[in-house]
Amino acid sequence: MPAPAPPSVTAPSPALALGSLTPEFSLETPGRGTVGPVDLVLRGKPIVLVFVSRGCGPCRDLLPKIDHWASQWASRATLLVVVAGPVQANMDLVAEFPGIPFAMSGHEPVADLFGAKWTPASVVLDAQGHVREAAVFGGDAILAALERLAVSLADGDAAGAPAPDFTA
């Protein structure tokens, strides 16, 4: 009898299908109270949720690149880095990367709602809060998703702003 196939490490089946409306959730932000899908949609921009874990080495390696992307595209897209656990347990990340908008999920399994079973992971939502790109995993896949969104934003920009290159 052959050995069972190992579980896939590329991606679980998404919890939400493309085009699905974001479910209700609540995240704590350092010093700004709570935020949920309605708060993000009211900004009228595409939304990128990046899920990281405090003790995750690849997550920590990704954060400077996320910081760079956020500074370039903050006026055109809403980026939120979601960390498991309460705000107080994650203040070191907030202090180390002050340019990144962080939110903490506390004990609510927000990442699970989007099929983000591992970190780092990201999900891209459209400006109305519908899933535009299902969960992707790992730094390279996240940077590629950010680049696709940046190209899309630049294509819609009359000034033709160049999309940043995150592959370098």
PDB file of C-alpha atoms in Angstrom:
ATOM      1  CA  MET A   1       0.000   0.000   0.000  1.00  0.00           C
ATOM      2  CA  PRO A   2       1.515   3.380  -0.963  1.00  0.00           C
ATOM      3  CA  ALA A   3       2.145   5.964   1.696  1.00  0.00           C
ATOM      4  CA  PRO A   4      -0.476   8.693   1.928  1.00  0.00           C
ATOM      5  CA  ALA A   5       0.362  11.898   0.098  1.00  0.00           C
ATOM      6  CA  PRO A   6       1.822  14.557   2.362  1.00  0.00           C
ATOM      7  CA  PRO A   7      -0.476  17.442   3.164  1.00  0.00           C
ATOM      8  CA  SER A   8      -0.207  20.365   0.779  1.00  0.00           C
ATOM      9  CA  VAL A   9       1.993  23.165   2.012  1.00  0.00           C
ATOM     10  CA  THR A  10       1.211  25.501  -0.866  1.00  0.00           C
ATOM     11  CA  ALA A  11      -2.265  26.623   0.157  1.00  0.00           C
ATOM     12  CA  PRO A  12      -5.344  25.298   1.898  1.00  0.00           C
ATOM     13  CA  SER A  13      -8.665  25.709   0.210  1.00  0.00           C
ATOM     14  CA  PRO A  14      -9.762  29.296   0.726  1.00  0.00           C
ATOM     15  CA  ALA A  15     -12.318  29.974   3.416  1.00  0.00           C
ATOM     16  CA  LEU A  16     -13.888  32.609   1.156  1.00  0.00           C
ATOM     17  CA  ALA A  17     -14.392  32.326  -2.589  1.00  0.00           C
ATOM     18  CA  LEU A  18     -13.257  35.111  -4.885  1.00  0.00           C
ATOM     19  CA  GLY A  19     -15.897  37.815  -4.903  1.00  0.00           C
ATOM     20  CA  SER A  20     -17.196  36.862  -1.453  1.00  0.00           C
ATOM     21  CA  LEU A  21     -17.963  39.688   0.923  1.00  0.00           C
ATOM     22  CA  THR A  22     -15.632  39.938   3.911  1.00  0.00           C
ATOM     23  CA  PRO A  23     -17.194  38.494   7.058  1.00  0.00           C
ATOM     24  CA  GLU A  24     -17.523  40.586  10.185  1.00  0.00           C
ATOM     25  CA  PHE A  25     -14.467  40.700  12.453  1.00  0.00           C
ATOM     26  CA  SER A  26     -12.910  43.014  15.015  1.00  0.00           C
ATOM     27  CA  LEU A  27      -9.242  43.896  15.363  1.00  0.00           C
ATOM     28  CA  GLU A  28      -7.479  45.966  18.037  1.00  0.00           C
ATOM     29  CA  THR A  29      -5.226  48.770  16.833  1.00  0.00           C
ATOM     30  CA  PRO A  30      -2.495  50.321  18.978  1.00  0.00           C
ATOM     31  CA  GLY A  31      -3.931  53.529  20.374  1.00  0.00           C
ATOM     32  CA  ARG A  32      -6.814  53.768  17.876  1.00  0.00           C
ATOM     33  CA  GLY A  33      -9.416  51.346  19.214  1.00  0.00           C
ATOM     34  CA  THR A  34     -10.967  48.601  17.135  1.00  0.00           C
ATOM     35  CA  VAL A  35     -11.365  48.261  13.386  1.00  0.00           C
ATOM     36  CA  GLY A  36     -13.584  45.978  11.319  1.00  0.00           C
ATOM     37  CA  PRO A  37     -14.505  45.490   7.664  1.00  0.00           C
ATOM     38  CA  VAL A  38     -16.869  48.462   7.550  1.00  0.00           C
ATOM     39  CA  ASP A  39     -14.118  50.786   8.824  1.00  0.00           C
ATOM     40  CA  LEU A  40     -11.756  49.533   6.111  1.00  0.00           C
ATOM     41  CA  VAL A  41     -14.322  49.753   3.295  1.00  0.00           C
ATOM     42  CA  LEU A  42     -15.245  53.322   4.267  1.00  0.00           C
ATOM     43  CA  ARG A  43     -11.744  54.355   3.165  1.00  0.00           C
ATOM     44  CA  GLY A  44     -12.818  53.622  -0.430  1.00  0.00           C
ATOM     45  CA  LYS A  45      -9.594  51.872  -1.459  1.00  0.00           C
ATOM     46  CA  PRO A  46      -8.521  48.273  -2.101  1.00  0.00           C
ATOM     47  CA  ILE A  47      -7.557  46.541   1.132  1.00  0.00           C
ATOM     48  CA  VAL A  48      -4.560  44.298   1.761  1.00  0.00           C
ATOM     49  CA  LEU A  49      -4.562  42.207   4.921  1.00  0.00           C
ATOM     50  CA  VAL A  50      -1.151  40.717   5.717  1.00  0.00           C
ATOM     51  CA  PHE A  51      -1.184  38.076   8.444  1.00  0.00           C
ATOM     52  CA  VAL A  52       2.006  37.632  10.470  1.00  0.00           C
ATOM     53  CA  SER A  53       3.043  35.924  13.678  1.00  0.00           C
ATOM     54  CA  ARG A  54       5.250  37.555  16.246  1.00  0.00           C
ATOM     55  CA  GLY A  55       7.777  34.707  16.401  1.00  0.00           C
ATOM     56  CA  CYS A  56       7.850  34.021  12.646  1.00  0.00           C
ATOM     57  CA  GLY A  57      11.282  34.663  11.072  1.00  0.00           C
ATOM     58  CA  PRO A  58       9.987  34.942   7.481  1.00  0.00           C
ATOM     59  CA  CYS A  59       7.314  37.369   8.738  1.00  0.00           C
ATOM     60  CA  ARG A  60       9.931  39.553  10.375  1.00  0.00           C
ATOM     61  CA  ASP A  61      12.037  39.472   7.171  1.00  0.00           C
ATOM     62  CA  LEU A  62       9.007  40.592   5.156  1.00  0.00           C
ATOM     63  CA  LEU A  63       8.054  43.577   7.340  1.00  0.00           C
ATOM     64  CA  PRO A  64      10.652  46.077   5.974  1.00  0.00           C
ATOM     65  CA  LYS A  65       9.356  45.401   2.449  1.00  0.00           C
ATOM     66  CA  ILE A  66       5.771  45.791   3.633  1.00  0.00           C
ATOM     67  CA  ASP A  67       6.781  49.079   5.280  1.00  0.00           C
ATOM     68  CA  HIS A  68       8.258  50.278   1.971  1.00  0.00           C
ATOM     69  CA  TRP A  69       5.132  49.268   0.022  1.00  0.00           C
ATOM     70  CA  ALA A  70       2.863  50.950   2.552  1.00  0.00           C
ATOM     71  CA  SER A  71       4.762  54.227   2.308  1.00  0.00           C
ATOM     72  CA  GLN A  72       4.496  54.226  -1.500  1.00  0.00           C
ATOM     73  CA  TRP A  73       0.858  53.195  -1.836  1.00  0.00           C
ATOM     74  CA  ALA A  74      -0.906  54.431   1.329  1.00  0.00           C
ATOM     75  CA  SER A  75      -2.892  57.009  -0.636  1.00  0.00           C
ATOM     76  CA  ARG A  76      -4.173  54.361  -3.068  1.00  0.00           C
ATOM     77  CA  ALA A  77      -4.663  51.213  -0.961  1.00  0.00           C
ATOM     78  CA  THR A  78      -5.374  50.348   2.666  1.00  0.00           C
ATOM     79  CA  LEU A  79      -2.773  48.028   4.148  1.00  0.00           C
ATOM     80  CA  LEU A  80      -3.245  46.380   7.522  1.00  0.00           C
ATOM     81  CA  VAL A  81      -0.782  43.941   9.062  1.00  0.00           C
ATOM     82  CA  VAL A  82      -2.694  41.586  11.336  1.00  0.00           C
ATOM     83  CA  VAL A  83      -0.824  39.936  14.206  1.00  0.00           C
ATOM     84  CA  ALA A  84      -2.281  37.216  16.410  1.00  0.00           C
ATOM     85  CA  GLY A  85      -2.609  38.137  20.069  1.00  0.00           C
ATOM     86  CA  PRO A  86      -3.362  41.295  22.048  1.00  0.00           C
ATOM     87  CA  VAL A  87      -1.855  44.736  21.403  1.00  0.00           C
ATOM     88  CA  GLN A  88       0.361  44.708  24.521  1.00  0.00           C
ATOM     89  CA  ALA A  89       2.046  41.449  23.491  1.00  0.00           C
ATOM     90  CA  ASN A  90       2.966  42.922  20.103  1.00  0.00           C
ATOM     91  CA  MET A  91       4.139  46.427  20.933  1.00  0.00           C
ATOM     92  CA  ASP A  92       7.734  45.516  20.013  1.00  0.00           C
ATOM     93  CA  LEU A  93       6.658  45.073  16.371  1.00  0.00           C
ATOM     94  CA  VAL A  94       4.734  48.341  16.437  1.00  0.00           C
ATOM     95  CA  ALA A  95       7.789  50.155  17.834  1.00  0.00           C
ATOM     96  CA  GLU A  96      10.200  48.529  15.358  1.00  0.00           C
ATOM     97  CA  PHE A  97       8.049  49.334  12.307  1.00  0.00           C
ATOM     98  CA  PRO A  98       6.215  52.598  13.094  1.00  0.00           C
ATOM     99  CA  GLY A  99       5.248  53.128   9.438  1.00  0.00           C
ATOM    100  CA  ILE A 100       3.206  49.931   9.264  1.00  0.00           C
ATOM    101  CA  PRO A 101      -0.446  50.016  10.292  1.00  0.00           C
ATOM    102  CA  PHE A 102      -0.771  47.064  12.676  1.00  0.00           C
ATOM    103  CA  ALA A 103      -3.880  45.483  14.136  1.00  0.00           C
ATOM    104  CA  MET A 104      -4.081  42.603  16.570  1.00  0.00           C
ATOM    105  CA  SER A 105      -6.624  39.833  16.412  1.00  0.00           C
ATOM    106  CA  GLY A 106      -6.599  39.061  20.129  1.00  0.00           C
ATOM    107  CA  HIS A 107      -8.170  35.629  20.474  1.00  0.00           C
ATOM    108  CA  GLU A 108     -10.379  35.976  17.392  1.00  0.00           C
ATOM    109  CA  PRO A 109      -9.172  33.698  14.558  1.00  0.00           C
ATOM    110  CA  VAL A 110      -9.441  36.398  11.864  1.00  0.00           C
ATOM    111  CA  ALA A 111      -6.816  34.751   9.641  1.00  0.00           C
ATOM    112  CA  ASP A 112      -8.895  31.550   9.598  1.00  0.00           C
ATOM    113  CA  LEU A 113     -11.850  33.467   8.122  1.00  0.00           C
ATOM    114  CA  PHE A 114      -9.716  34.088   5.029  1.00  0.00           C
ATOM    115  CA  GLY A 115      -8.096  30.649   4.810  1.00  0.00           C
ATOM    116  CA  ALA A 116      -4.766  32.067   6.011  1.00  0.00           C
ATOM    117  CA  LYS A 117      -3.654  29.012   7.955  1.00  0.00           C
ATOM    118  CA  TRP A 118       0.081  29.857   7.983  1.00  0.00           C
ATOM    119  CA  THR A 119       2.171  33.003   8.218  1.00  0.00           C
ATOM    120  CA  PRO A 120       3.119  35.090   6.488  1.00  0.00           C
ATOM    121  CA  ALA A 121      -0.026  35.255   4.382  1.00  0.00           C
ATOM    122  CA  SER A 122      -2.035  37.939   2.641  1.00  0.00           C
ATOM    123  CA  VAL A 123      -5.483  38.530   1.197  1.00  0.00           C
ATOM    124  CA  VAL A 124      -6.451  41.337  -1.177  1.00  0.00           C
ATOM    125  CA  LEU A 125      -9.952  42.818  -1.012  1.00  0.00           C
ATOM    126  CA  ASP A 126     -11.531  45.284  -3.408  1.00  0.00           C
ATOM    127  CA  ALA A 127     -12.709  48.702  -2.240  1.00  0.00           C
ATOM    128  CA  GLN A 128     -16.154  47.267  -1.429  1.00  0.00           C
ATOM    129  CA  GLY A 129     -14.721  44.529   0.808  1.00  0.00           C
ATOM    130  CA  HIS A 130     -15.015  41.584  -1.616  1.00  0.00           C
ATOM    131  CA  VAL A 131     -12.198  39.043  -1.901  1.00  0.00           C
ATOM    132  CA  ARG A 132     -10.155  40.061  -4.938  1.00  0.00           C
ATOM    133  CA  GLU A 133      -7.253  37.665  -4.363  1.00  0.00           C
ATOM    134  CA  ALA A 134      -7.494  34.669  -2.037  1.00  0.00           C
ATOM    135  CA  ALA A 135      -4.862  33.895   0.578  1.00  0.00           C
ATOM    136  CA  VAL A 136      -1.291  33.533  -0.612  1.00  0.00           C
ATOM    137  CA  PHE A 137       1.545  32.312   1.577  1.00  0.00           C
ATOM    138  CA  GLY A 138       5.205  33.233   1.987  1.00  0.00           C
ATOM    139  CA  GLY A 139       7.123  36.413   1.408  1.00  0.00           C
ATOM    140  CA  ASP A 140       7.606  35.991  -2.349  1.00  0.00           C
ATOM    141  CA  ALA A 141       3.921  35.257  -2.977  1.00  0.00           C
ATOM    142  CA  ILE A 142       2.863  38.221  -0.824  1.00  0.00           C
ATOM    143  CA  LEU A 143       5.242  40.591  -2.599  1.00  0.00           C
ATOM    144  CA  ALA A 144       3.943  39.305  -5.951  1.00  0.00           C
ATOM    145  CA  ALA A 145       0.350  39.975  -4.810  1.00  0.00           C
ATOM    146  CA  LEU A 146       1.349  43.491  -3.730  1.00  0.00           C
ATOM    147  CA  GLU A 147       3.065  44.065  -7.064  1.00  0.00           C
ATOM    148  CA  ARG A 148      -0.040  42.895  -8.969  1.00  0.00           C
ATOM    149  CA  LEU A 149      -2.138  45.327  -6.952  1.00  0.00           C
ATOM    150  CA  ALA A 150       0.389  48.138  -7.513  1.00  0.00           C
ATOM    151  CA  VAL A 151       0.343  47.506 -11.273  1.00  0.00           C
ATOM    152  CA  SER A 152      -3.437  47.560 -11.211  1.00  0.00           C
ATOM    153  CA  LEU A 153      -3.417  50.840  -9.278  1.00  0.00           C
ATOM    154  CA  ALA A 154      -0.784  52.357 -11.569  1.00  0.00           C
ATOM    155  CA  ASP A 155      -2.735  51.293 -14.677  1.00  0.00           C
ATOM    156  CA  GLY A 156      -5.744  53.173 -13.344  1.00  0.00           C
ATOM    157  CA  ASP A 157      -3.627  56.229 -12.567  1.00  0.00           C
ATOM    158  CA  ALA A 158      -3.758  58.967 -15.227  1.00  0.00           C
ATOM    159  CA  ALA A 159      -0.232  60.027 -14.216  1.00  0.00           C
ATOM    160  CA  GLY A 160       1.025  56.494 -14.939  1.00  0.00           C
ATOM    161  CA  ALA A 161       2.991  56.111 -11.712  1.00  0.00           C
ATOM    162  CA  PRO A 162       5.428  53.202 -12.030  1.00  0.00           C
ATOM    163  CA  ALA A 163       4.717  50.101 -10.009  1.00  0.00           C
ATOM    164  CA  PRO A 164       7.388  49.347  -7.398  1.00  0.00           C
ATOM    165  CA  ASP A 165       9.672  46.368  -7.991  1.00  0.00           C
ATOM    166  CA  PHE A 166       9.779  44.079  -4.947  1.00  0.00           C
ATOM    167  CA  THR A 167      11.762  41.318  -6.597  1.00  0.00           C
ATOM    168  CA  ALA A 168      15.150  42.962  -5.985  1.00  0.00           C
TER     169      ALA A 168
END
